[in-house]
Amino acid sequence: MGDLLFDLYFLVYFISWIGFYFYFKTLKKEALKYAQIVLGLGFFLHTVFWGIKAYEIAVLKILTFKEVLNFLAWGLVLVYFGFSFLSQVKLYTVGFFILPWVIGCLLLSLFFSSGKVSPFSPYFYNLWFPIHGFSGLISHAFLLFGLTTSIMYILQEREIKKKSLGLFYKKLPPLEYLDRASEISLYLGFLFLSISIITGAVWSNFVFGDYWRWSSKEVFSLVLWLLYAVLIHQRVVIGWRGKRSAKMFILGFGIWFLSFFVINLFTKGFHTYGS
């Protein structure tokens, strides 16, 4: 059942991305409407998949990097809909740029076996761990969304500075919209990352007797948290906006990539999937 649902929502997401491509190319509202309806259908199927998967994880106490990538893809779509329908910042063309992240995560998840058990699995009975994992992955979704709008900001600003109002100027949202979206992503990403670190520390103390074990993942998460904190300080106190903030988001992505892929997969020990 899970494999069938995966095939269905993956196909629906791909069709939706084609719809967003036509919207990006033509800016016709009909293309956007149908692309979002199809994306909503894919998200519904994906949510059903996770309803089943959550039950399996709760019963079997198994979590692999395959599921982590899949959930990150789900979180990205959730964040997109949040900005599209709940936020005052309307960023419809972002769908064309964010869906490759979603499709890429799902494709990459196919390369990881469901039989490789996470070292955390014996401790799933503790409530703190799912809160820790959920908030951490949602913070990653906001980081990737903010990275996407930051890159779009840089592309848009470059065309304006060169006075070459070409493809991106006509298609991308105004600079202030993109900057505002990055700012919201920053605040929410920082909030969920803070929750993840705090609940992870409580969980670690409950299971191992230590709040902090100085694993590579913990150190990189702390570095990323500090980068978020510095960026928030610079925005609120000094007034950083636009390109500077966008470059900080790109730097944050580099740290996130090392933590999420390199540390998780190519190191051994506590807090990794490579053990």
PDB file of C-alpha atoms in Angstrom:
ATOM      1  CA  MET A   1       0.000   0.000   0.000  1.00  0.00           C
ATOM      2  CA  GLY A   2       2.820   2.367   0.922  1.00  0.00           C
ATOM      3  CA  ASP A   3       4.650   1.748  -2.363  1.00  0.00           C
ATOM      4  CA  LEU A   4       1.490   2.374  -4.369  1.00  0.00           C
ATOM      5  CA  LEU A   5       0.835   5.636  -2.551  1.00  0.00           C
ATOM      6  CA  PHE A   6       4.450   6.678  -3.094  1.00  0.00           C
ATOM      7  CA  ASP A   7       4.142   6.100  -6.840  1.00  0.00           C
ATOM      8  CA  LEU A   8       0.865   8.030  -6.935  1.00  0.00           C
ATOM      9  CA  TYR A   9       1.917  11.156  -5.053  1.00  0.00           C
ATOM     10  CA  PHE A  10       5.310  11.222  -6.742  1.00  0.00           C
ATOM     11  CA  LEU A  11       3.596  11.211 -10.150  1.00  0.00           C
ATOM     12  CA  VAL A  12       1.091  13.848  -9.005  1.00  0.00           C
ATOM     13  CA  TYR A  13       3.902  16.092  -7.697  1.00  0.00           C
ATOM     14  CA  PHE A  14       5.702  15.803 -11.034  1.00  0.00           C
ATOM     15  CA  ILE A  15       2.538  16.711 -12.951  1.00  0.00           C
ATOM     16  CA  SER A  16       2.044  19.658 -10.604  1.00  0.00           C
ATOM     17  CA  TRP A  17       5.603  20.844 -11.283  1.00  0.00           C
ATOM     18  CA  ILE A  18       4.833  20.813 -15.018  1.00  0.00           C
ATOM     19  CA  GLY A  19       1.780  22.965 -14.250  1.00  0.00           C
ATOM     20  CA  PHE A  20       3.926  25.416 -12.273  1.00  0.00           C
ATOM     21  CA  TYR A  21       6.335  25.527 -15.200  1.00  0.00           C
ATOM     22  CA  PHE A  22       3.531  26.659 -17.476  1.00  0.00           C
ATOM     23  CA  TYR A  23       2.469  29.229 -14.892  1.00  0.00           C
ATOM     24  CA  PHE A  24       6.048  30.479 -14.579  1.00  0.00           C
ATOM     25  CA  LYS A  25       6.277  30.729 -18.371  1.00  0.00           C
ATOM     26  CA  THR A  26       2.888  32.324 -19.058  1.00  0.00           C
ATOM     27  CA  LEU A  27       1.727  33.750 -15.683  1.00  0.00           C
ATOM     28  CA  LYS A  28      -1.785  32.584 -16.544  1.00  0.00           C
ATOM     29  CA  LYS A  29      -3.950  32.205 -13.456  1.00  0.00           C
ATOM     30  CA  GLU A  30      -5.570  29.061 -14.847  1.00  0.00           C
ATOM     31  CA  ALA A  31      -2.201  27.306 -14.923  1.00  0.00           C
ATOM     32  CA  LEU A  32      -1.559  28.297 -11.303  1.00  0.00           C
ATOM     33  CA  LYS A  33      -5.025  27.166 -10.244  1.00  0.00           C
ATOM     34  CA  TYR A  34      -4.692  23.693 -11.726  1.00  0.00           C
ATOM     35  CA  ALA A  35      -1.087  23.317 -10.583  1.00  0.00           C
ATOM     36  CA  GLN A  36      -2.092  24.038  -6.996  1.00  0.00           C
ATOM     37  CA  ILE A  37      -5.118  21.738  -7.157  1.00  0.00           C
ATOM     38  CA  VAL A  38      -2.897  18.910  -8.406  1.00  0.00           C
ATOM     39  CA  LEU A  39      -0.298  19.739  -5.753  1.00  0.00           C
ATOM     40  CA  GLY A  40      -3.040  19.632  -3.113  1.00  0.00           C
ATOM     41  CA  LEU A  41      -4.055  16.171  -4.320  1.00  0.00           C
ATOM     42  CA  GLY A  42      -0.445  15.014  -4.109  1.00  0.00           C
ATOM     43  CA  PHE A  43      -0.131  16.452  -0.610  1.00  0.00           C
ATOM     44  CA  PHE A  44      -3.314  14.682   0.484  1.00  0.00           C
ATOM     45  CA  LEU A  45      -1.991  11.332  -0.787  1.00  0.00           C
ATOM     46  CA  HIS A  46       1.368  12.051   0.826  1.00  0.00           C
ATOM     47  CA  THR A  47      -0.367  12.814   4.138  1.00  0.00           C
ATOM     48  CA  VAL A  48      -2.311   9.546   3.959  1.00  0.00           C
ATOM     49  CA  PHE A  49       1.001   7.790   3.325  1.00  0.00           C
ATOM     50  CA  TRP A  50       2.420   9.369   6.482  1.00  0.00           C
ATOM     51  CA  GLY A  51      -0.626   8.422   8.493  1.00  0.00           C
ATOM     52  CA  ILE A  52       0.113   4.786   7.637  1.00  0.00           C
ATOM     53  CA  LYS A  53       3.861   5.226   8.043  1.00  0.00           C
ATOM     54  CA  ALA A  54       3.524   6.883  11.453  1.00  0.00           C
ATOM     55  CA  TYR A  55       1.581   3.866  12.687  1.00  0.00           C
ATOM     56  CA  GLU A  56       4.260   1.512  11.330  1.00  0.00           C
ATOM     57  CA  ILE A  57       7.021   3.515  13.000  1.00  0.00           C
ATOM     58  CA  ALA A  58       5.119   3.554  16.301  1.00  0.00           C
ATOM     59  CA  VAL A  59       4.618  -0.226  16.182  1.00  0.00           C
ATOM     60  CA  LEU A  60       7.901  -1.395  14.662  1.00  0.00           C
ATOM     61  CA  LYS A  61      10.124   1.287  16.244  1.00  0.00           C
ATOM     62  CA  ILE A  62      12.073   1.638  12.980  1.00  0.00           C
ATOM     63  CA  LEU A  63      13.197   4.890  11.395  1.00  0.00           C
ATOM     64  CA  THR A  64      15.582   5.132   8.452  1.00  0.00           C
ATOM     65  CA  PHE A  65      17.051   7.917   6.364  1.00  0.00           C
ATOM     66  CA  LYS A  66      14.563   6.915   3.670  1.00  0.00           C
ATOM     67  CA  GLU A  67      11.687   8.069   5.867  1.00  0.00           C
ATOM     68  CA  VAL A  68      13.568  11.190   6.962  1.00  0.00           C
ATOM     69  CA  LEU A  69      13.988  12.357   3.351  1.00  0.00           C
ATOM     70  CA  ASN A  70      10.373  11.518   2.589  1.00  0.00           C
ATOM     71  CA  PHE A  71       9.107  13.506   5.558  1.00  0.00           C
ATOM     72  CA  LEU A  72      11.282  16.474   4.596  1.00  0.00           C
ATOM     73  CA  ALA A  73       9.606  16.460   1.172  1.00  0.00           C
ATOM     74  CA  TRP A  74       6.186  16.450   2.873  1.00  0.00           C
ATOM     75  CA  GLY A  75       7.259  19.334   5.114  1.00  0.00           C
ATOM     76  CA  LEU A  76       8.375  21.414   2.135  1.00  0.00           C
ATOM     77  CA  VAL A  77       4.962  21.115   0.498  1.00  0.00           C
ATOM     78  CA  LEU A  78       3.312  22.021   3.811  1.00  0.00           C
ATOM     79  CA  VAL A  79       5.474  25.155   4.084  1.00  0.00           C
ATOM     80  CA  TYR A  80       4.637  26.140   0.500  1.00  0.00           C
ATOM     81  CA  PHE A  81       0.902  25.914   1.185  1.00  0.00           C
ATOM     82  CA  GLY A  82       1.406  27.883   4.382  1.00  0.00           C
ATOM     83  CA  PHE A  83       2.937  30.741   2.432  1.00  0.00           C
ATOM     84  CA  SER A  84       0.411  30.466  -0.370  1.00  0.00           C
ATOM     85  CA  PHE A  85      -2.768  30.530   1.705  1.00  0.00           C
ATOM     86  CA  LEU A  86      -1.926  31.619   5.255  1.00  0.00           C
ATOM     87  CA  SER A  87       0.748  34.247   4.738  1.00  0.00           C
ATOM     88  CA  GLN A  88       0.128  37.756   3.445  1.00  0.00           C
ATOM     89  CA  VAL A  89       3.229  37.266   1.286  1.00  0.00           C
ATOM     90  CA  LYS A  90       1.962  35.602  -1.904  1.00  0.00           C
ATOM     91  CA  LEU A  91       4.718  33.679  -3.654  1.00  0.00           C
ATOM     92  CA  TYR A  92       2.936  31.513  -6.171  1.00  0.00           C
ATOM     93  CA  THR A  93       5.851  31.172  -8.609  1.00  0.00           C
ATOM     94  CA  VAL A  94       7.939  29.670  -5.800  1.00  0.00           C
ATOM     95  CA  GLY A  95       6.128  26.421  -6.552  1.00  0.00           C
ATOM     96  CA  PHE A  96       8.181  26.075  -9.710  1.00  0.00           C
ATOM     97  CA  PHE A  97      11.399  26.349  -7.659  1.00  0.00           C
ATOM     98  CA  ILE A  98      10.409  24.441  -4.522  1.00  0.00           C
ATOM     99  CA  LEU A  99       9.006  21.302  -6.174  1.00  0.00           C
ATOM    100  CA  PRO A 100      12.430  20.205  -7.508  1.00  0.00           C
ATOM    101  CA  TRP A 101      13.526  20.000  -3.856  1.00  0.00           C
ATOM    102  CA  VAL A 102      10.472  17.859  -3.097  1.00  0.00           C
ATOM    103  CA  ILE A 103      10.943  15.571  -6.100  1.00  0.00           C
ATOM    104  CA  GLY A 104      14.687  15.385  -5.449  1.00  0.00           C
ATOM    105  CA  CYS A 105      14.207  14.286  -1.829  1.00  0.00           C
ATOM    106  CA  LEU A 106      11.729  11.609  -2.894  1.00  0.00           C
ATOM    107  CA  LEU A 107      14.023  10.330  -5.639  1.00  0.00           C
ATOM    108  CA  LEU A 108      17.001  10.289  -3.296  1.00  0.00           C
ATOM    109  CA  SER A 109      15.002   8.354  -0.703  1.00  0.00           C
ATOM    110  CA  LEU A 110      14.712   5.474  -3.181  1.00  0.00           C
ATOM    111  CA  PHE A 111      18.443   4.817  -2.814  1.00  0.00           C
ATOM    112  CA  PHE A 112      18.124   4.039   0.895  1.00  0.00           C
ATOM    113  CA  SER A 113      16.871   0.717   2.161  1.00  0.00           C
ATOM    114  CA  SER A 114      14.027   0.532   4.667  1.00  0.00           C
ATOM    115  CA  GLY A 115      15.882  -2.252   6.430  1.00  0.00           C
ATOM    116  CA  LYS A 116      18.695  -0.093   7.811  1.00  0.00           C
ATOM    117  CA  VAL A 117      17.544   0.726  11.301  1.00  0.00           C
ATOM    118  CA  SER A 118      18.351   3.986  13.026  1.00  0.00           C
ATOM    119  CA  PRO A 119      20.297   3.687  16.307  1.00  0.00           C
ATOM    120  CA  PHE A 120      17.428   5.597  17.956  1.00  0.00           C
ATOM    121  CA  SER A 121      14.860   2.881  17.366  1.00  0.00           C
ATOM    122  CA  PRO A 122      14.988   1.221  20.832  1.00  0.00           C
ATOM    123  CA  TYR A 123      14.094   4.554  22.416  1.00  0.00           C
ATOM    124  CA  PHE A 124      10.975   5.510  20.450  1.00  0.00           C
ATOM    125  CA  TYR A 125       8.838   4.805  23.482  1.00  0.00           C
ATOM    126  CA  ASN A 126       9.953   8.162  24.850  1.00  0.00           C
ATOM    127  CA  LEU A 127       7.621  11.001  23.792  1.00  0.00           C
ATOM    128  CA  TRP A 128      10.427  13.563  23.566  1.00  0.00           C
ATOM    129  CA  PHE A 129      12.024  11.906  20.538  1.00  0.00           C
ATOM    130  CA  PRO A 130       9.171  12.304  18.009  1.00  0.00           C
ATOM    131  CA  ILE A 131       8.787  15.955  19.075  1.00  0.00           C
ATOM    132  CA  HIS A 132      12.528  16.400  18.607  1.00  0.00           C
ATOM    133  CA  GLY A 133      12.521  14.755  15.176  1.00  0.00           C
ATOM    134  CA  PHE A 134       9.372  16.461  13.882  1.00  0.00           C
ATOM    135  CA  SER A 135      10.456  19.965  14.892  1.00  0.00           C
ATOM    136  CA  GLY A 136      13.944  19.406  13.491  1.00  0.00           C
ATOM    137  CA  LEU A 137      12.678  18.341  10.070  1.00  0.00           C
ATOM    138  CA  ILE A 138      10.139  21.177   9.909  1.00  0.00           C
ATOM    139  CA  SER A 139      12.971  23.609  10.682  1.00  0.00           C
ATOM    140  CA  HIS A 140      14.883  22.104   7.748  1.00  0.00           C
ATOM    141  CA  ALA A 141      11.851  22.658   5.523  1.00  0.00           C
ATOM    142  CA  PHE A 142      11.772  26.346   6.454  1.00  0.00           C
ATOM    143  CA  LEU A 143      15.527  26.589   5.868  1.00  0.00           C
ATOM    144  CA  LEU A 144      15.187  25.170   2.358  1.00  0.00           C
ATOM    145  CA  PHE A 145      12.222  27.412   1.623  1.00  0.00           C
ATOM    146  CA  GLY A 146      14.159  30.455   2.849  1.00  0.00           C
ATOM    147  CA  LEU A 147      17.159  29.366   0.794  1.00  0.00           C
ATOM    148  CA  THR A 148      14.951  29.160  -2.301  1.00  0.00           C
ATOM    149  CA  THR A 149      13.457  32.635  -1.828  1.00  0.00           C
ATOM    150  CA  SER A 150      16.939  33.992  -1.048  1.00  0.00           C
ATOM    151  CA  ILE A 151      18.321  32.655  -4.324  1.00  0.00           C
ATOM    152  CA  MET A 152      15.313  34.104  -6.127  1.00  0.00           C
ATOM    153  CA  TYR A 153      16.030  37.450  -4.435  1.00  0.00           C
ATOM    154  CA  ILE A 154      19.642  37.455  -5.659  1.00  0.00           C
ATOM    155  CA  LEU A 155      18.560  36.589  -9.222  1.00  0.00           C
ATOM    156  CA  GLN A 156      15.923  39.312  -9.211  1.00  0.00           C
ATOM    157  CA  GLU A 157      18.241  41.954  -7.738  1.00  0.00           C
ATOM    158  CA  ARG A 158      20.985  41.141 -10.236  1.00  0.00           C
ATOM    159  CA  GLU A 159      18.685  41.816 -13.170  1.00  0.00           C
ATOM    160  CA  ILE A 160      17.466  45.075 -11.647  1.00  0.00           C
ATOM    161  CA  LYS A 161      21.011  46.313 -10.983  1.00  0.00           C
ATOM    162  CA  LYS A 162      22.097  45.493 -14.509  1.00  0.00           C
ATOM    163  CA  LYS A 163      18.945  47.209 -15.790  1.00  0.00           C
ATOM    164  CA  SER A 164      18.347  44.077 -17.789  1.00  0.00           C
ATOM    165  CA  LEU A 165      14.726  43.335 -17.022  1.00  0.00           C
ATOM    166  CA  GLY A 166      14.539  39.887 -18.544  1.00  0.00           C
ATOM    167  CA  LEU A 167      13.193  36.497 -17.575  1.00  0.00           C
ATOM    168  CA  PHE A 168      13.410  36.702 -13.777  1.00  0.00           C
ATOM    169  CA  TYR A 169      12.201  40.280 -13.404  1.00  0.00           C
ATOM    170  CA  LYS A 170       9.010  39.434 -15.273  1.00  0.00           C
ATOM    171  CA  LYS A 171       8.399  36.130 -13.499  1.00  0.00           C
ATOM    172  CA  LEU A 172       9.645  36.460  -9.927  1.00  0.00           C
ATOM    173  CA  PRO A 173       7.817  38.209  -7.066  1.00  0.00           C
ATOM    174  CA  PRO A 174       8.957  41.708  -6.010  1.00  0.00           C
ATOM    175  CA  LEU A 175      12.129  41.943  -3.920  1.00  0.00           C
ATOM    176  CA  GLU A 176      10.258  43.002  -0.795  1.00  0.00           C
ATOM    177  CA  TYR A 177       8.020  39.903  -1.046  1.00  0.00           C
ATOM    178  CA  LEU A 178      11.013  37.589  -1.382  1.00  0.00           C
ATOM    179  CA  ASP A 179      12.848  39.270   1.490  1.00  0.00           C
ATOM    180  CA  ARG A 180       9.771  39.052   3.701  1.00  0.00           C
ATOM    181  CA  ALA A 181       9.363  35.352   2.893  1.00  0.00           C
ATOM    182  CA  SER A 182      13.002  34.729   3.820  1.00  0.00           C
ATOM    183  CA  GLU A 183      12.458  36.620   7.070  1.00  0.00           C
ATOM    184  CA  ILE A 184       9.391  34.563   8.021  1.00  0.00           C
ATOM    185  CA  SER A 185      11.278  31.363   7.135  1.00  0.00           C
ATOM    186  CA  LEU A 186      14.143  32.535   9.332  1.00  0.00           C
ATOM    187  CA  TYR A 187      11.958  33.177  12.386  1.00  0.00           C
ATOM    188  CA  LEU A 188       9.972  29.952  12.085  1.00  0.00           C
ATOM    189  CA  GLY A 189      13.043  27.897  11.217  1.00  0.00           C
ATOM    190  CA  PHE A 190      14.807  29.272  14.294  1.00  0.00           C
ATOM    191  CA  LEU A 191      11.766  28.537  16.469  1.00  0.00           C
ATOM    192  CA  PHE A 192      11.452  24.903  15.361  1.00  0.00           C
ATOM    193  CA  LEU A 193      15.215  24.340  15.506  1.00  0.00           C
ATOM    194  CA  SER A 194      15.219  25.672  19.083  1.00  0.00           C
ATOM    195  CA  ILE A 195      12.391  23.295  20.002  1.00  0.00           C
ATOM    196  CA  SER A 196      14.295  20.431  18.376  1.00  0.00           C
ATOM    197  CA  ILE A 197      17.510  21.156  20.287  1.00  0.00           C
ATOM    198  CA  ILE A 198      15.730  21.580  23.638  1.00  0.00           C
ATOM    199  CA  THR A 199      13.583  18.448  23.313  1.00  0.00           C
ATOM    200  CA  GLY A 200      16.591  16.519  21.993  1.00  0.00           C
ATOM    201  CA  ALA A 201      18.569  17.499  25.098  1.00  0.00           C
ATOM    202  CA  VAL A 202      15.703  16.443  27.393  1.00  0.00           C
ATOM    203  CA  TRP A 203      15.350  13.153  25.513  1.00  0.00           C
ATOM    204  CA  SER A 204      19.098  12.516  25.697  1.00  0.00           C
ATOM    205  CA  ASN A 205      19.126  13.102  29.446  1.00  0.00           C
ATOM    206  CA  PHE A 206      16.147  10.803  29.928  1.00  0.00           C
ATOM    207  CA  VAL A 207      17.728   7.975  27.895  1.00  0.00           C
ATOM    208  CA  PHE A 208      21.483   8.405  28.405  1.00  0.00           C
ATOM    209  CA  GLY A 209      21.759  10.582  31.482  1.00  0.00           C
ATOM    210  CA  ASP A 210      23.406  13.481  29.620  1.00  0.00           C
ATOM    211  CA  TYR A 211      21.801  16.586  28.178  1.00  0.00           C
ATOM    212  CA  TRP A 212      24.619  17.131  25.679  1.00  0.00           C
ATOM    213  CA  ARG A 213      26.971  14.489  24.238  1.00  0.00           C
ATOM    214  CA  TRP A 214      28.969  16.659  21.800  1.00  0.00           C
ATOM    215  CA  SER A 215      28.232  14.416  18.835  1.00  0.00           C
ATOM    216  CA  SER A 216      29.002  15.847  15.395  1.00  0.00           C
ATOM    217  CA  LYS A 217      25.299  16.297  14.663  1.00  0.00           C
ATOM    218  CA  GLU A 218      24.732  18.196  17.884  1.00  0.00           C
ATOM    219  CA  VAL A 219      27.682  20.493  17.219  1.00  0.00           C
ATOM    220  CA  PHE A 220      26.565  21.289  13.675  1.00  0.00           C
ATOM    221  CA  SER A 221      22.992  21.866  14.869  1.00  0.00           C
ATOM    222  CA  LEU A 222      24.317  24.314  17.454  1.00  0.00           C
ATOM    223  CA  VAL A 223      26.388  26.112  14.809  1.00  0.00           C
ATOM    224  CA  LEU A 224      23.317  26.372  12.585  1.00  0.00           C
ATOM    225  CA  TRP A 225      21.251  27.664  15.523  1.00  0.00           C
ATOM    226  CA  LEU A 226      23.898  30.314  16.239  1.00  0.00           C
ATOM    227  CA  LEU A 227      23.889  31.366  12.583  1.00  0.00           C
ATOM    228  CA  TYR A 228      20.105  31.774  12.728  1.00  0.00           C
ATOM    229  CA  ALA A 229      20.472  33.778  15.958  1.00  0.00           C
ATOM    230  CA  VAL A 230      23.121  36.084  14.440  1.00  0.00           C
ATOM    231  CA  LEU A 231      20.992  36.653  11.348  1.00  0.00           C
ATOM    232  CA  ILE A 232      17.935  37.492  13.467  1.00  0.00           C
ATOM    233  CA  HIS A 233      20.056  39.913  15.506  1.00  0.00           C
ATOM    234  CA  GLN A 234      21.394  41.565  12.366  1.00  0.00           C
ATOM    235  CA  ARG A 235      17.906  41.959  10.925  1.00  0.00           C
ATOM    236  CA  VAL A 236      16.225  43.236  14.087  1.00  0.00           C
ATOM    237  CA  VAL A 237      18.982  45.386  15.599  1.00  0.00           C
ATOM    238  CA  ILE A 238      21.121  46.488  12.657  1.00  0.00           C
ATOM    239  CA  GLY A 239      18.480  46.297   9.953  1.00  0.00           C
ATOM    240  CA  TRP A 240      20.017  43.817   7.554  1.00  0.00           C
ATOM    241  CA  ARG A 241      17.804  43.184   4.576  1.00  0.00           C
ATOM    242  CA  GLY A 242      17.979  41.773   1.099  1.00  0.00           C
ATOM    243  CA  LYS A 243      21.234  40.496  -0.319  1.00  0.00           C
ATOM    244  CA  ARG A 244      23.175  40.258   2.955  1.00  0.00           C
ATOM    245  CA  SER A 245      20.454  38.202   4.560  1.00  0.00           C
ATOM    246  CA  ALA A 246      20.168  36.055   1.418  1.00  0.00           C
ATOM    247  CA  LYS A 247      23.893  35.276   1.501  1.00  0.00           C
ATOM    248  CA  MET A 248      23.618  34.258   5.166  1.00  0.00           C
ATOM    249  CA  PHE A 249      20.843  31.849   4.211  1.00  0.00           C
ATOM    250  CA  ILE A 250      23.099  30.298   1.573  1.00  0.00           C
ATOM    251  CA  LEU A 251      25.842  29.915   4.198  1.00  0.00           C
ATOM    252  CA  GLY A 252      23.289  28.264   6.488  1.00  0.00           C
ATOM    253  CA  PHE A 253      22.444  25.822   3.714  1.00  0.00           C
ATOM    254  CA  GLY A 254      26.100  24.782   3.529  1.00  0.00           C
ATOM    255  CA  ILE A 255      26.118  24.023   7.261  1.00  0.00           C
ATOM    256  CA  TRP A 256      22.768  22.246   6.990  1.00  0.00           C
ATOM    257  CA  PHE A 257      24.020  20.110   4.080  1.00  0.00           C
ATOM    258  CA  LEU A 258      27.053  18.963   6.089  1.00  0.00           C
ATOM    259  CA  SER A 259      24.842  18.141   9.064  1.00  0.00           C
ATOM    260  CA  PHE A 260      21.993  16.485   7.192  1.00  0.00           C
ATOM    261  CA  PHE A 261      23.897  14.470   4.585  1.00  0.00           C
ATOM    262  CA  VAL A 262      27.595  14.215   5.430  1.00  0.00           C
ATOM    263  CA  ILE A 263      27.267  13.743   9.201  1.00  0.00           C
ATOM    264  CA  ASN A 264      24.145  11.567   8.975  1.00  0.00           C
ATOM    265  CA  LEU A 265      25.487   9.217   6.337  1.00  0.00           C
ATOM    266  CA  PHE A 266      29.271   9.190   6.388  1.00  0.00           C
ATOM    267  CA  THR A 267      30.169   9.239  10.066  1.00  0.00           C
ATOM    268  CA  LYS A 268      29.775   6.573  12.683  1.00  0.00           C
ATOM    269  CA  GLY A 269      28.548   6.930  16.202  1.00  0.00           C
ATOM    270  CA  PHE A 270      25.725   8.555  18.094  1.00  0.00           C
ATOM    271  CA  HIS A 271      23.104  10.532  16.144  1.00  0.00           C
ATOM    272  CA  THR A 272      23.896   9.206  12.674  1.00  0.00           C
ATOM    273  CA  TYR A 273      22.450   6.786  10.145  1.00  0.00           C
ATOM    274  CA  GLY A 274      25.870   5.609   9.048  1.00  0.00           C
ATOM    275  CA  SER A 275      26.468   3.513  12.146  1.00  0.00           C
TER     276      SER A 275
END
